[in-house]
Coordinates of C-alpha atoms in Angstrom, one line a residue:
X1 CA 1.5 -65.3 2.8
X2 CA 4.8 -64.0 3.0
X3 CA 5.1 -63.4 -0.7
X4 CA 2.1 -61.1 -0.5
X5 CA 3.2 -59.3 2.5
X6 CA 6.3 -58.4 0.2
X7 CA 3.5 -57.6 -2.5
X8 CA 1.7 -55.3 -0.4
X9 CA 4.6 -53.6 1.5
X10 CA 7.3 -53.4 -1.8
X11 CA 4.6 -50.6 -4.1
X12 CA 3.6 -48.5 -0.9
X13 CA 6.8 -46.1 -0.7
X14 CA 7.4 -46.1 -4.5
X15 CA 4.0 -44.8 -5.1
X16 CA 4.5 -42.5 -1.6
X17 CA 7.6 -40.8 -3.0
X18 CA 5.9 -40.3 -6.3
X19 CA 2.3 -38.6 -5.8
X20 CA 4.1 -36.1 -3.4
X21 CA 6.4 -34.9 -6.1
X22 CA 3.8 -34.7 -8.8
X23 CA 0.9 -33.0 -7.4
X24 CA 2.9 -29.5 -7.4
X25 CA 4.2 -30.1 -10.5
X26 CA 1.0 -31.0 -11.8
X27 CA -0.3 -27.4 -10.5
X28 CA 2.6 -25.8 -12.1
X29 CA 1.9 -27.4 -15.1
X30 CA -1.9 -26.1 -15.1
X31 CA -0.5 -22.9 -14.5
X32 CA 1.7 -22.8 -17.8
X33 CA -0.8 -23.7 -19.9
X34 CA -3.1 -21.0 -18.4
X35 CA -0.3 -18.6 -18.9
X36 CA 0.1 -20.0 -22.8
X37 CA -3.4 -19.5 -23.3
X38 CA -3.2 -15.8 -21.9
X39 CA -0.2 -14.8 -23.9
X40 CA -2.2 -16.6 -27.5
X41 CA -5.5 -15.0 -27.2
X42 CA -4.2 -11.7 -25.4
X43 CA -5.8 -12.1 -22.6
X44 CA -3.9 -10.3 -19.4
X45 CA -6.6 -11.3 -17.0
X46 CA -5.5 -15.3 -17.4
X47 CA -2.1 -14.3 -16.3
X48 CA -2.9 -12.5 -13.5
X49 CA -4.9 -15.5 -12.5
X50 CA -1.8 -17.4 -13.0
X51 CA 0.4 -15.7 -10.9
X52 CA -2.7 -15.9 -8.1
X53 CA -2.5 -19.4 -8.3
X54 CA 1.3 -19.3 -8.2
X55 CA 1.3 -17.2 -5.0
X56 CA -0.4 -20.3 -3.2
X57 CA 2.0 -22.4 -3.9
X58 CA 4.8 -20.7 -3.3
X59 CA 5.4 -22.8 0.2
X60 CA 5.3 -26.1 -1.5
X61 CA 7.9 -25.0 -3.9
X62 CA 11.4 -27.5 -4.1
X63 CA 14.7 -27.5 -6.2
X64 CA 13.3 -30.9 -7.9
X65 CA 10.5 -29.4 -8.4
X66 CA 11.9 -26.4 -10.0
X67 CA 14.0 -28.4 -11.9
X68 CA 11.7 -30.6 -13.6
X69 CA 9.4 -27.7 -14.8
X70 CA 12.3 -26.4 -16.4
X71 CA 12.6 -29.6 -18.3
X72 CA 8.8 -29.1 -18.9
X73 CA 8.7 -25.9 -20.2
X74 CA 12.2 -24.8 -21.7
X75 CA 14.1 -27.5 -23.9
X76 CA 17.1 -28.7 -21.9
X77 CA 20.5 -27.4 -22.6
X78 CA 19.1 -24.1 -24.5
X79 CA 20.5 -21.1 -23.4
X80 CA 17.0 -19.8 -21.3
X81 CA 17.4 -23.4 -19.7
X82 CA 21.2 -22.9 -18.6
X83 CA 20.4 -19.2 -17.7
X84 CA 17.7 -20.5 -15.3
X85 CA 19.6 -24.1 -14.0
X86 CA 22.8 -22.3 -12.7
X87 CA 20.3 -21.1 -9.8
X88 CA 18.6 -24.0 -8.3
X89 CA 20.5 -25.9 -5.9
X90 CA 21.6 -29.5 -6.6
X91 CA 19.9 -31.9 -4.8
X92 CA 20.3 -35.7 -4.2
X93 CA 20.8 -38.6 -6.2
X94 CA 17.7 -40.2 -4.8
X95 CA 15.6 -37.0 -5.3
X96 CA 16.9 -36.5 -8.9
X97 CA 15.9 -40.2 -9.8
X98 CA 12.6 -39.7 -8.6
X99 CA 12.1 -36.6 -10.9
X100 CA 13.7 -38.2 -14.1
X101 CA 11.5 -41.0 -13.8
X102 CA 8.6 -39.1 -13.3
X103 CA 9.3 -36.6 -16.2
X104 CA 10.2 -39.5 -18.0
X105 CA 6.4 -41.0 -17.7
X106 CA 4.7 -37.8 -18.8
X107 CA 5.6 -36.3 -22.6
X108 CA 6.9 -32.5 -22.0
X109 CA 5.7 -30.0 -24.2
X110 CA 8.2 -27.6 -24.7
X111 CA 7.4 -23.9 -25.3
X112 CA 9.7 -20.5 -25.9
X113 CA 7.3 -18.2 -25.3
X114 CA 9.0 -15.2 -23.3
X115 CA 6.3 -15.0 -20.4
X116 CA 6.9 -18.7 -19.5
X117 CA 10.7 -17.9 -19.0
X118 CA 9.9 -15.0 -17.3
X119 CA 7.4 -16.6 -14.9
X120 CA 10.4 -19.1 -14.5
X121 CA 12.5 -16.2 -13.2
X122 CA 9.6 -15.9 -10.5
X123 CA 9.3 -19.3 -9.4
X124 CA 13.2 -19.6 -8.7
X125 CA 13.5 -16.1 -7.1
X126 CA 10.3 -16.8 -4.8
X127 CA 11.9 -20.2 -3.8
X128 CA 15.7 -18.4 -3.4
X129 CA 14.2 -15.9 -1.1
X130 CA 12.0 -18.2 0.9
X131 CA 15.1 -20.6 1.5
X132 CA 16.9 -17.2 2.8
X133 CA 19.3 -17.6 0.0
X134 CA 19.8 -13.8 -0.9
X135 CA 22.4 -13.2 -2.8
X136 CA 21.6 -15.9 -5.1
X137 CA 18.2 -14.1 -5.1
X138 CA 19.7 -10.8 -5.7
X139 CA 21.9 -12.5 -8.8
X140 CA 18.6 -14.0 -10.4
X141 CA 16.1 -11.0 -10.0
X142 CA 18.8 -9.1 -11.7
X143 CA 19.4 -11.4 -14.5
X144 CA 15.7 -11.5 -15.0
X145 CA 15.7 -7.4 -14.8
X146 CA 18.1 -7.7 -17.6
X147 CA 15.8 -10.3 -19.6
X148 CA 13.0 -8.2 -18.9
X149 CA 14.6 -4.9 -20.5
X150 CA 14.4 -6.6 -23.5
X151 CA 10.9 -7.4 -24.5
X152 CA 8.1 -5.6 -24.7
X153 CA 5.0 -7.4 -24.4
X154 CA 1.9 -6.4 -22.9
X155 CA 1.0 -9.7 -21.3
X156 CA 4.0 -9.9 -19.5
X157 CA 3.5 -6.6 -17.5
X158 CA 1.4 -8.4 -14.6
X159 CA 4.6 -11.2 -14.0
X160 CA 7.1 -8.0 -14.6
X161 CA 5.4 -5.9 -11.6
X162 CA 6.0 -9.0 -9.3
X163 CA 9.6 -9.3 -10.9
X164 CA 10.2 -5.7 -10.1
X165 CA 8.9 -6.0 -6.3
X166 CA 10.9 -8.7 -5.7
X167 CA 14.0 -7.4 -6.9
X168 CA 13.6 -4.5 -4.9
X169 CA 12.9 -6.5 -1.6
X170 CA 15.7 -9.2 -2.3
X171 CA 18.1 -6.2 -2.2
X172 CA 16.5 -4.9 0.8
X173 CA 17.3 -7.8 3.2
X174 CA 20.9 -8.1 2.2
X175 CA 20.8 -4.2 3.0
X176 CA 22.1 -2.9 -0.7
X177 CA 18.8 -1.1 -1.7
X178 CA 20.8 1.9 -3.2
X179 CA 22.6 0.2 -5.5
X180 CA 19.3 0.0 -7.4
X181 CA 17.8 3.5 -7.5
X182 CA 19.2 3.9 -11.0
X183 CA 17.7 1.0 -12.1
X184 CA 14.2 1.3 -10.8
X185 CA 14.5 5.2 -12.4
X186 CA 15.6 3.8 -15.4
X187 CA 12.8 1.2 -15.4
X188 CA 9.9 3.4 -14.4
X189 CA 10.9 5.5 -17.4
X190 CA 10.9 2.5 -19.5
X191 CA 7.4 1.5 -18.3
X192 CA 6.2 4.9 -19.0
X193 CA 6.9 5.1 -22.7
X194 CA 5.3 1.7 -22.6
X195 CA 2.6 2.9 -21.1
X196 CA 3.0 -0.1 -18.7
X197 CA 0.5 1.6 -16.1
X198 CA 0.6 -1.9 -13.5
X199 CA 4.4 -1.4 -13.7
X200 CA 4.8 2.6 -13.1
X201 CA 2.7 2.1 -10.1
X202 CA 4.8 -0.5 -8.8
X203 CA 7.9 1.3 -9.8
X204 CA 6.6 4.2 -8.4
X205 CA 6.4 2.8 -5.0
X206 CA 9.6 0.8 -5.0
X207 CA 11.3 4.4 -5.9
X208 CA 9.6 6.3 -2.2
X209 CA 10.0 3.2 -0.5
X210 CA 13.8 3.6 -1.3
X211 CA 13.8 6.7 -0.7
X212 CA 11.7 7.0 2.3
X213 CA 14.2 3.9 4.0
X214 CA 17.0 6.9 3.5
X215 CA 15.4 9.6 5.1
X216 CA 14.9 10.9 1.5
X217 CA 11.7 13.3 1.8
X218 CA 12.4 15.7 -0.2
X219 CA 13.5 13.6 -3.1
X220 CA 10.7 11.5 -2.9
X221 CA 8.1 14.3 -2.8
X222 CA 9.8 15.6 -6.0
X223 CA 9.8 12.4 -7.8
X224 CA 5.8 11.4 -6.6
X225 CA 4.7 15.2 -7.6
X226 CA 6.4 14.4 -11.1
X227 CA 5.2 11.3 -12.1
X228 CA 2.6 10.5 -14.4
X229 CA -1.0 9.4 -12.1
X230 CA -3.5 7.5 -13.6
X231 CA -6.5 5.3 -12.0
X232 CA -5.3 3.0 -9.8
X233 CA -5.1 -1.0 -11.5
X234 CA -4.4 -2.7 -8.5
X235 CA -5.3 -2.1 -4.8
X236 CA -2.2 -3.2 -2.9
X237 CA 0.2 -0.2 -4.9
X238 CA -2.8 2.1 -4.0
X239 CA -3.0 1.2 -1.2
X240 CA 0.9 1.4 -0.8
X241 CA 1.1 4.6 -1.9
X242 CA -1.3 6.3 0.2
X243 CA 0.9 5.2 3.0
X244 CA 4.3 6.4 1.4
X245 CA 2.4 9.9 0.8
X246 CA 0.7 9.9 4.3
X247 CA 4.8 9.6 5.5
X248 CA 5.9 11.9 3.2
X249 CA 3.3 14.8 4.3
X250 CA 3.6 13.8 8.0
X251 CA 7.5 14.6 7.6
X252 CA 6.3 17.8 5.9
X253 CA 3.8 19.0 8.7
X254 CA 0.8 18.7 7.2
X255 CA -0.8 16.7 9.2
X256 CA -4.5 16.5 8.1
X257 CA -3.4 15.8 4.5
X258 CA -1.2 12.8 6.2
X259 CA -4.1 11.5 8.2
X260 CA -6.5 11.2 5.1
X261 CA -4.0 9.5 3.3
X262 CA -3.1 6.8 6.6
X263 CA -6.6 6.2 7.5
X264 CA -7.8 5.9 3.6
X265 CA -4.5 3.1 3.0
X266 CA -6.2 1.2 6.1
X267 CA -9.2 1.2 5.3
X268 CA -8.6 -0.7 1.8
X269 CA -5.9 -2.5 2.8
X270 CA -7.0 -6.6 2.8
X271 CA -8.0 -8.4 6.0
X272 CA -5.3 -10.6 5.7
X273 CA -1.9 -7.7 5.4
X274 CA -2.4 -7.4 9.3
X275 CA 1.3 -6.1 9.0
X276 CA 0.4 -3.1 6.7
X277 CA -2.6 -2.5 8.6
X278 CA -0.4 -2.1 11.8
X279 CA 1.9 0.2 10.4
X280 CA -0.5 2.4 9.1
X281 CA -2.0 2.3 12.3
X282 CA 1.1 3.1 14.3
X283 CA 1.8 5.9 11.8
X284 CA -1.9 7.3 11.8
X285 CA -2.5 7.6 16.3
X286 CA 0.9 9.5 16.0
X287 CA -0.9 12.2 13.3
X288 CA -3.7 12.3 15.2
X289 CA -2.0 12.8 18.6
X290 CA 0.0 16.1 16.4
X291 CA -3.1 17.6 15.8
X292 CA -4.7 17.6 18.9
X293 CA -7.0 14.6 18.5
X294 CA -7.5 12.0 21.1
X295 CA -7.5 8.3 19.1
X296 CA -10.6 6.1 20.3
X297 CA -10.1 3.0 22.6
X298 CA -11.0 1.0 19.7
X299 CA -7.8 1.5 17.2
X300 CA -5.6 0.1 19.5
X301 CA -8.3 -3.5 20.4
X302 CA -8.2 -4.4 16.8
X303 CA -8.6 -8.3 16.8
X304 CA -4.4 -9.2 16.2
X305 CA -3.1 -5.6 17.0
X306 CA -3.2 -5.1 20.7
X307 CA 0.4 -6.2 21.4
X308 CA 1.9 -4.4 17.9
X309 CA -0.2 -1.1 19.4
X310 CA 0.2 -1.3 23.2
X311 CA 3.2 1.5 23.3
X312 CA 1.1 3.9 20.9
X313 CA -1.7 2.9 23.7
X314 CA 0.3 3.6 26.5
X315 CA 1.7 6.8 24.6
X316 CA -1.9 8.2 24.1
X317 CA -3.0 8.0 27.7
X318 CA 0.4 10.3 28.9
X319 CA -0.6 12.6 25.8
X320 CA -4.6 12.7 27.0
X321 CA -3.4 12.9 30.4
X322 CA -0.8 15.6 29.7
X323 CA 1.3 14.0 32.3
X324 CA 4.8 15.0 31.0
X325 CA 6.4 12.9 33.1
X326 CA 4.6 9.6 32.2
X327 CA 4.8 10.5 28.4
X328 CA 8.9 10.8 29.3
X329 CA 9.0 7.4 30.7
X330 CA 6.9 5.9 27.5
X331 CA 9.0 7.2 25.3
X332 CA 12.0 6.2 27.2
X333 CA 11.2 2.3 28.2
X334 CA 9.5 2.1 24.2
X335 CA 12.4 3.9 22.9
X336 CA 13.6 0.5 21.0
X337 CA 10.1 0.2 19.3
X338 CA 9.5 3.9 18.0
X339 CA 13.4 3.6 16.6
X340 CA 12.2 0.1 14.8
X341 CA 8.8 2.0 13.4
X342 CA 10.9 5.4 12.5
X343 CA 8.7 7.5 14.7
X344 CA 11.0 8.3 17.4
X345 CA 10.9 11.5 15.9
X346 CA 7.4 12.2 15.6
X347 CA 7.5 11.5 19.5
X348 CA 10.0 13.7 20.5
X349 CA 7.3 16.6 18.5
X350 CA 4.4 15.3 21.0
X351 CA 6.0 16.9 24.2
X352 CA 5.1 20.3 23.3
X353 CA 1.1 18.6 23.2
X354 CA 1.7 17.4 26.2
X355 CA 2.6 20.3 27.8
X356 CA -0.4 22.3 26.3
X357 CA -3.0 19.8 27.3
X358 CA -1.8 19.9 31.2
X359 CA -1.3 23.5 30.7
X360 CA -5.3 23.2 29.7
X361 CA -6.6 21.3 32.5
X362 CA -4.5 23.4 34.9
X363 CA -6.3 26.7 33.5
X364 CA -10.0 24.7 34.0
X365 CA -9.0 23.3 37.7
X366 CA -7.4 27.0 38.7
X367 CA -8.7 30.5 38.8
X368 CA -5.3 31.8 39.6
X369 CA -2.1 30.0 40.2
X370 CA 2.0 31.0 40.4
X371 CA 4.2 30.3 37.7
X372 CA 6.1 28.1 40.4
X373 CA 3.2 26.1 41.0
X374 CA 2.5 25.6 36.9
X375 CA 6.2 24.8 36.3
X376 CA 5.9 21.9 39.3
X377 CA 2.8 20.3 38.1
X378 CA 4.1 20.6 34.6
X379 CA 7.2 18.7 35.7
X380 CA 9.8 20.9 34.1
X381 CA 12.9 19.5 34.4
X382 CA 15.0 22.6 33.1
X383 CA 17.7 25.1 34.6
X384 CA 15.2 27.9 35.1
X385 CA 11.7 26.5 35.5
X386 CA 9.8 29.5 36.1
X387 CA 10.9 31.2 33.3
X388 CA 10.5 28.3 31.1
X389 CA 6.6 28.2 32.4
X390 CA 6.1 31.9 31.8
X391 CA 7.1 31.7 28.1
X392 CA 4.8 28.4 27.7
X393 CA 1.8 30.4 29.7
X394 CA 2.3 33.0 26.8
X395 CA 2.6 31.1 23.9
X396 CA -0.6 29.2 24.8
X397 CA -2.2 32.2 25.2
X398 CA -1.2 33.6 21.9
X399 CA -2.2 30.5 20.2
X400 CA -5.9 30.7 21.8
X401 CA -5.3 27.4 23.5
X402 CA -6.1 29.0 26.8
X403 CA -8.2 31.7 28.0
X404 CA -6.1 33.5 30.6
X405 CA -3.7 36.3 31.2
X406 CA -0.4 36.7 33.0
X407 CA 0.3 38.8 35.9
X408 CA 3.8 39.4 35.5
X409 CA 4.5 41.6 38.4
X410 CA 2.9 38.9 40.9
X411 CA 4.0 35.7 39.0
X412 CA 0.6 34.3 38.7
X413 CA -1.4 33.2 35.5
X414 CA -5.0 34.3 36.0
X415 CA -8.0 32.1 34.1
X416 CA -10.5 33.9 33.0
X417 CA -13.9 32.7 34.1
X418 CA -15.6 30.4 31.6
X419 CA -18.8 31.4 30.5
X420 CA -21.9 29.8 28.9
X421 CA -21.3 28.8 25.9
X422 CA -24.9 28.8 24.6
X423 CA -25.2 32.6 25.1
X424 CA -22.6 33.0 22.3
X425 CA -22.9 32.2 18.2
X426 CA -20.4 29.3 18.8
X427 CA -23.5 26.7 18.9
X428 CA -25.3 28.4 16.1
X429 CA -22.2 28.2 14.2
X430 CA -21.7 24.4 14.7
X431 CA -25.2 23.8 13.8
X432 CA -24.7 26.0 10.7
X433 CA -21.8 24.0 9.8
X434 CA -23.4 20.7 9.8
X435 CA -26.4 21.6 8.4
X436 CA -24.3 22.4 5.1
X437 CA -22.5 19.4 5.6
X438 CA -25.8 17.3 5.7
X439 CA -27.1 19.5 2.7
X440 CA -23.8 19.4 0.3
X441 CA -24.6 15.2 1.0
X442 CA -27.9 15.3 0.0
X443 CA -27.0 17.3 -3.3
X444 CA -24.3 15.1 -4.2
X445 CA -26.6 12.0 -4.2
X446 CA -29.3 13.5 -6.0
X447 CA -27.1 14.7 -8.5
X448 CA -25.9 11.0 -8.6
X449 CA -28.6 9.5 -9.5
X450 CA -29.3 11.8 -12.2
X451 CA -28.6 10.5 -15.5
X452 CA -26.5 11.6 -18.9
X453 CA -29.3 13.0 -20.9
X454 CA -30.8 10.9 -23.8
X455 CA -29.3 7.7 -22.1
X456 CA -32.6 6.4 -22.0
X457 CA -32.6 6.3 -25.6
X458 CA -31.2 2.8 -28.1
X459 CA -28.6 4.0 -30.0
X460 CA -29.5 4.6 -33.6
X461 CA -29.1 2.5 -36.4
X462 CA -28.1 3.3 -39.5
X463 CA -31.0 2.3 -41.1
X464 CA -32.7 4.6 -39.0
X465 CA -30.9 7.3 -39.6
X466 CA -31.4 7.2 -43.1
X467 CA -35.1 7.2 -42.7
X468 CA -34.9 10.2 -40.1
X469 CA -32.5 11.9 -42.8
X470 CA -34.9 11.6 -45.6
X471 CA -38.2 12.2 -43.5
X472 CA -36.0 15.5 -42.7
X473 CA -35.3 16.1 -46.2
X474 CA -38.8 15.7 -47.6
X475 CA -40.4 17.8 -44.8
X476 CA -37.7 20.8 -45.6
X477 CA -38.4 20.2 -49.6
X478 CA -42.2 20.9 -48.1
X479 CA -42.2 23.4 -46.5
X480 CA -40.3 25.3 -49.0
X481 CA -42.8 24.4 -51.9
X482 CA -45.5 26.5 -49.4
X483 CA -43.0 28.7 -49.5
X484 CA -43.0 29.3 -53.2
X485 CA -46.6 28.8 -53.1
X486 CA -47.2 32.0 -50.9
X487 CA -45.2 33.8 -53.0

């Protein structure tokens, strides 16, 4: 009994230790092949597929793991292997045995194509980031920059867009992402005369997101009006770049430009980047509140963004109020919030909308009222408050936001009555307007579903051809022997 007690408890953590170790591996192992059989038959959509597969297991990734794929794929003690080895951790003994042994079991295959080593340089830099190592990260993504720079193969443009994003982002978190403006010019010129489309998108928005984390409008307006644009291979760059150009144009004041842009990168972002979505949301109320437009309650009760929104929440209500006080007291007690989002300064342009839209209810709710009396319920905190209402009074009325007049010698702004709407063209012009709206719609679906003429027709042979060629031929010869005939 006791001898098979020893029998049954001796195998159990042997086999325990093993199966964990193998069954990534294993995956890894799948996922070279798939990537061997991409780069053979030319086939870019296998690799993609690979570095899918890769992305899901990026958590289960280990240095003994790591390390005996290396052995797998690249023959120990070349120089790709010693390039690649100097990065992983060493682990211990016990560990190490376990992956010997196990690589010793299985027969490697060993393979110097240039997109496994390059895929290599992917699976170490995702485990050197995860394992917050960053400036080992920063060291590998820039040796594999400098391997990349080297060859030129269109299969390996799917793992060299990934390579590229995460060399950007490992030099973000240590806080040195100028260092590598150059690089990413230099490489977005590269990809160009390539004609690496995947990686000029990428490298594209690596190059505003650098210089959009300086403050650098105008130099990344220049660069984005410049480059080359093509239709979009991959959704997450587009939709990266719609937010970097709603940014850019919300810096530049043109707000309904911006808001297209914001809304549109929403919109196709995936379900699952709930932290883009935010952002774009954040970025989008704030464009909306500039020109004039009241978000709906729904934007900020998005299932997993009520607590990311509530200050752009609170914020709208003081705007829609036009309570300047309140909107002074959200900006000051969310002040740490706006600074994190970089729209601090977007806020500080809302006051004047604030002002207008109180300025607005107080010409509804009054007929006539002193300039006193506007700059209290205003809440002008200034040295001369009067005078400081008087100039606002005008420039709304300039601007058509209120219908009124100012009775300077009395203080006093004076609303005109409001009329009936309906007796004026204002409703028929509405009407108008959306009847051509409705019309324009209908045109362009019709004119969809027309087809390219002759469409319906197969595609001629050439057999066919030579028979309508010679019909052709005989019915000219023909007609010109009636021709001769009538003569």
């Amino acid at each position: 009994m006791t001898q098979d007690v020893e029998m049954k408890d001796h195998p159990t953590p042997s086999h325990s230790i093993s199966s964990a170790v193998p069954s990534t591996l294993q995956h890894l192992k799948e996922i070279a092949s798939l990537i061997e059989t991409g780069s053979y038959s030319k086939e870019v959509r296998r690799i993609a597929r690979a570095v899918r597969l890769t992305i899901a297991l990026r958590r289960k990734l280990t240095a003994s793991v790591l390390a005996s794929f290396l052995d797998y794929v690249l023959t120990p003690g070349s120089e790709a292997h010693a390039r690649l080895s100097v990065f992983l951790p060493k682990e211990d003994d016990h560990e190490m045995e376990v992956d010997t042994a196990t690589s010793a079991i299985q027969t490697p295959a060993k393979h110097l194509l240039p997109e496994l080593e390059i895929y290599c340089y992917l699976l170490i830099l995702l485990f050197l980031i995860d394992q917050k190592r960053y400036n080992e990260a920063k060291a590998c993504s820039s040796a594999s920059i400098v391997r990349l720079k080297n060859l030129n193969r269109r299969t390996l443009d799917v793992i060299a867009s990934r390579l590229y994003f995460y060399y950007s982002y490992s030099y973000e978190l240590t806080g040195d992402l100028a260092e590598i403006r150059s690089n990413l010019l230099a490489l977005h010129r590269t990809a160009t005369l390539r004609h690496d489309e995947l990686g000029q998108e990428t490298l594209l928005n690596l190059l505003l997101r650098n210089y959009l984390h300086y403050n650098l409008y105008d130099q990344a307006e220049k660069l984005r009006s410049k480059a080359p644009r093509f239709e979009a291979h991959s959704n997450q760059q587009f939709c990266r770049y719609l937010f970097y150009l709603g940014k850019i144009r919300t810096i530049q004041l043109e707000y309904t430009d911006a808001k297209e842009s914001l809304l549109q990168a929403a919109r196709k972002a995936p379900v699952a980047a709930r932290g883009f979505r935010i952002q774009c949301n954040k970025w989008a109320i704030i464009v909306r509140l500039l020109l004039g437009e009241i978000p709906e309650r729904t934007i900020f009760m998005q299932r997993g963004m009520e607590k990311a929104l509530r200050p752009y929440f609170e914020l709208t209500n003081a705007v829609r109020i036009g309570d300047l006080e309140l909107f002074r007291n959200v900006a000051e007690k969310f002040a740490t919030t706006f600074n994190t989002d970089r729209t601090h300064n977007l806020i500080v342009r809302l006051r004047h909308n604030v002002i207008r839209t109180g300025l607005r209810n107080i010409s509804i709710s009054y007929s006539r009222i002193s300039l006193a009396d506007v700059a209290q319920k205003l809440r002008l905190n200034s040295a001369n408050p009067v005078a400081d209402a008087e100039s606002i009074v005008a420039k709304a009325i300039r601007d058509g936001a209120i219908d009124a007049t100012l009775d300077h010698a009395n203080g006093w702004m004076v609303s005109k009555e409001t009329g009936d709407i309906y007796s004026t063209n204002e409703p028929q012009l509405a009407f108008n307007s959306r009847i051509a709206f409705c019309l324009n719609m209908h045109n362009e679906a019709v004119r969809a579903l027309r087809f390219p003429p002759n469409t319906h027709k197969e595609k001629e042979s050439a057999e066919k051809r030579r028979e309508r060629q010679q019909q052709e031929q005989e019915l000219a010869k023909h007609i010109a022997e009636e021709d001769d005939d009538d003569f």
